[in-house]
Amino acid sequence: MDRLPGDQQSCSSTDEMRPMDTVRIAAVGAGVVGLSTAVCISKLVPRCSITVISDQFTPETTSDVAAGMLIPPVYPDTPIHKQKQWFKETFDHLFAIANSAEAEDAGVLLVSGWQIFRSIPTEEVPFWADVVLGFRKMTEDELKKFPQHVFGQAFTTLKCEGPAYLPWLEKRLKGSGGLILTRRVEDLWELHPSFDIVVNCSGLGSRQLAGDPKIFPVRGQVLKVQAPWVKHFIRDGSGLTYIYPGISNVTLGGTRQKGDWNLSPDAEISKGILSRCCALEPSLHGACDIREKVGLRPTRPGVRLEKELLAQGSRRLPVVHHYGHGSGGIAMHWGTALEAARLVSECAQALRTPAPKSKL
Amino acid sequence: MRVVVIGAGVIGLSTALCIHERYHSVLQSLDVKVYAERFTPLTNTDVAAGLWQPYLSEPSNPQEAHWNQQTFNYLLSHIGSPNAADMGLAPVSGYNLFHEAVPDPYWKDVVLGFRKLTPRELDMFPDYSYGWFNTSLILEGRKYLQWLTERLTERGVKFLLRKVESFEEVARGGADVIINCTGVWAGALQPDPLLQPGRGQIIKVDAPWMKHFIITHDPERGIYKSPYIIPGIQAVTLGGIFQLGNWSETNNIQDHNTIWEGCCRLEPTMKDAKIVSECTGFRPVRPQVRLEREQLHVGSSNTEVIHNYGHGGYGLTIHWGCALEVAKIFGEILEERNLLRMPPSHL
């Protein structure tokens, strides 16, 4: 498959479009990234039709396993100001929902709690401190609850739950005329010529669909339990142990196993998770209805958010890649979706602008 | 030594437990019985939302501030125990909202992480312009009473369903010390013009996304007359009714509407919350708690009565401090009667 360099800005196609034609857009992937991108596109791009195509839908996606806490990861390859922008846009978007009558339907809620460290972190105040609410250092009295930890941060943030949020996004999409298609896409060229632009939100699927060796799974096993008396999140600064209370269960975690593709829960790991979480919150000994879940975080040194013009012979297919959010899918989704929608809009503009045939 | 505790709300049961814990091993024999007309889930304690939070202004009796703090610290010491949830106990954080700046409360250093609200937090509550955030504790009345009942039963304390008509009747039955924890109904045993019912009505809803308490304040209307939302272990309590002198035990439709409209305005997400139950209770309102000793002369013997009632809307908040104080007075009685085998270890 011939490919033009990744930073090729032009999305011109040999198939000419008239300015008033409907641009047909396919979004591959129906996790939080695929669905939110489709919604953003439907709001931004005039006269377009969007179809979300995936073999997996909620509640079977990675986004459904994630606890959905808005505590962002760090992407080594992305400038901090960009990460902060994406996080802030996502936070603001979800904050508005949390304070509206839609909150329960959308699965969005406000949660307060503590991130605690066994040794003083190099960065006591992270880049996102002023995006979340009420960020401050924990007091000595508060730290007494965690005798193994010497430092902590207290703040209020949001939780956005896949099993409710994804259907809510689907409803929004269908409401603006978007379509949903169940199909496993093995090759992006399958979408040509039915679609004019493809947005690739396939997460780990991009290893195959985009031939990207940089994306790999970081396996996360979690327990979803009943413990309704737990009203605060508790997160160990290492990110390995966390307790995230949600609407109808509490997520206990977790693991970060690089390169592990195994989707079956491991009983020994579950025991370890429960034990570590009970050490932080002893009342969890009374937790019941324990369910094991596994998700593979689609991890990359940075989110791939860029245009690519696929070329094969005389065929052209403009693609916007939008994948690789790792552990920050929910925390960053709306900010990156807005950016992906802008890129798609640029592609649509280019298609509609009569241009000289590109010389290749 | 025969002790009869009258009343099986949080005050009666916690006082019974406190006394038994402290004196059981230092007395030759200690027999404690609880007499009450109402047991959980029919007490006023069962209606309370259960948030630890004293009134905003300093109490007229400074001891009450101390008892509140003792209670908080006692409850906090149980956080970290695997059984906390069995007690109905859990940490909870939340918001106190005001229409204008107010001084910090006297209990700001008792609760955890007390701070003022930031502008973005206040944006969530357009009707309010000032507020606090802090971490406190929930002690759910019903669960706590069940837990206290289990602990007392383990210790051999007996419970009797009985309408007590007078202290004399209990004294004649053989009680050496009577602990009067009759709450809002204390006037039936001994007239007390300072005691009045502060009727409250609450709606319990299913709103599991609510992880914070939200308490609004309107100084013109008075305490508990402004909407509040308090998450419990399973359900969320919506309230905002305080009617002095109203003895009506039935739920009132206007009060229902006041609560519902006030809370939905405060928190739009409540609109879809499912109503689980609705109840009425009577806060035993008094200018200060009556916690004192009184001697009854019944026939030829002296029966001691220790009064412990009138805890208003802060019974759960203050209960353990009061129980400790009653235990102290009880100890004084034992010393006067030369009954102690050895000094009690907990005083």
XYZ file of C-alpha atoms in Angstrom, chain A residues 77-214:
138
model
C 5.695 12.245 23.462
C 3.013 14.886 23.858
C 3.781 18.429 25.056
C 2.363 19.094 28.514
C 0.353 22.124 27.389
C -1.443 19.919 24.860
C -2.200 17.243 27.457
C -3.511 19.912 29.785
C -5.702 21.319 27.028
C -7.175 17.912 26.211
C -7.768 17.144 29.867
C -9.352 20.520 30.561
C -11.673 20.247 27.561
C -12.747 16.783 28.666
C -13.186 17.884 32.270
C -15.268 20.920 31.318
C -17.446 18.850 28.992
C -18.146 16.199 31.631
C -18.480 18.736 34.460
C -21.382 20.362 32.618
C -23.046 16.964 32.255
C -22.427 16.096 35.931
C -24.317 19.213 36.988
C -27.245 18.641 34.668
C -30.258 16.382 34.769
C -28.456 14.068 32.291
C -25.802 13.042 34.795
C -27.309 9.682 35.720
C -28.091 8.732 32.118
C -24.612 9.674 30.972
C -22.936 7.912 33.895
C -21.046 10.993 35.050
C -20.525 11.881 38.710
C -18.359 13.991 40.986
C -16.082 12.088 43.400
C -13.657 13.395 46.005
C -10.712 11.541 47.425
C -7.031 11.159 47.905
C -3.940 10.244 45.919
C -1.316 9.011 48.347
C 2.410 8.367 48.068
C 4.833 6.191 50.013
C 7.579 8.705 49.368
C 7.421 12.373 48.486
C 6.915 12.622 44.709
C 9.239 14.760 42.599
C 6.206 16.623 41.337
C 4.028 17.559 44.289
C 1.640 19.566 42.141
C 0.848 17.888 38.793
C -0.018 19.787 35.593
C -3.712 19.050 36.048
C -3.993 20.376 39.613
C -5.959 23.447 38.595
C -8.257 21.530 36.265
C -9.713 19.301 38.968
C -11.537 20.960 41.875
C -10.182 21.997 45.233
C -6.710 20.485 44.766
C -4.557 20.703 47.886
C -2.046 18.737 49.913
C -3.502 16.372 52.494
C -3.228 17.440 56.120
C -1.322 15.445 58.757
C -4.640 14.312 60.244
C -5.851 13.062 56.887
C -2.633 11.129 56.307
C -3.103 9.284 59.613
C -5.631 7.120 57.794
C -2.773 5.816 55.613
C 0.115 4.929 57.924
C 2.282 3.551 55.061
C 2.085 6.815 53.140
C 3.887 10.073 53.810
C 2.385 12.476 51.305
C -0.967 12.960 49.662
C -3.126 15.131 47.460
C -6.817 15.740 48.076
C -9.127 16.840 45.282
C -12.504 16.424 43.653
C -12.711 15.052 40.145
C -15.146 13.312 37.802
C -15.885 9.719 37.020
C -17.340 8.830 33.620
C -18.664 5.283 33.338
C -18.452 3.503 29.988
C -21.523 1.287 30.329
C -23.730 4.405 30.636
C -21.670 6.996 28.758
C -21.212 4.967 25.591
C -24.948 4.343 25.105
C -25.505 8.039 25.873
C -23.033 8.965 23.100
C -24.683 6.490 20.732
C -28.042 8.094 21.401
C -26.594 11.542 20.695
C -25.042 10.265 17.497
C -28.228 8.642 16.228
C -30.141 11.780 17.163
C -28.053 13.763 14.702
C -28.468 11.172 11.960
C -25.407 9.065 12.625
C -25.435 5.354 11.799
C -23.976 2.352 13.565
C -22.732 -0.715 11.721
C -21.522 -3.957 13.249
C -18.654 -5.277 11.183
C -15.081 -6.287 11.731
C -12.839 -4.144 9.524
C -9.682 -6.028 8.535
C -8.271 -3.369 6.237
C -9.100 0.326 5.959
C -9.358 -0.018 2.187
C -12.561 -2.018 2.697
C -14.176 1.325 3.399
C -13.296 2.730 -0.012
C -15.201 3.900 -2.050
C -18.280 3.765 0.184
C -16.733 6.431 2.422
C -14.871 9.624 1.630
C -12.984 9.941 4.898
C -12.060 7.373 7.527
C -11.403 8.202 11.180
C -9.397 5.406 12.706
C -10.344 5.048 16.390
C -9.534 1.375 16.622
C -7.249 1.497 19.630
C -5.150 -1.654 19.736
C -6.688 -2.623 16.389
C -4.365 -0.074 14.786
C -1.542 -2.532 15.106
C -3.182 -4.252 12.188
C -5.274 -1.511 10.583
C -2.531 1.106 10.584
C 0.445 -1.268 10.762
C 1.600 0.671 13.818
C 4.223 -1.176 15.888
C 4.255 1.587 18.498
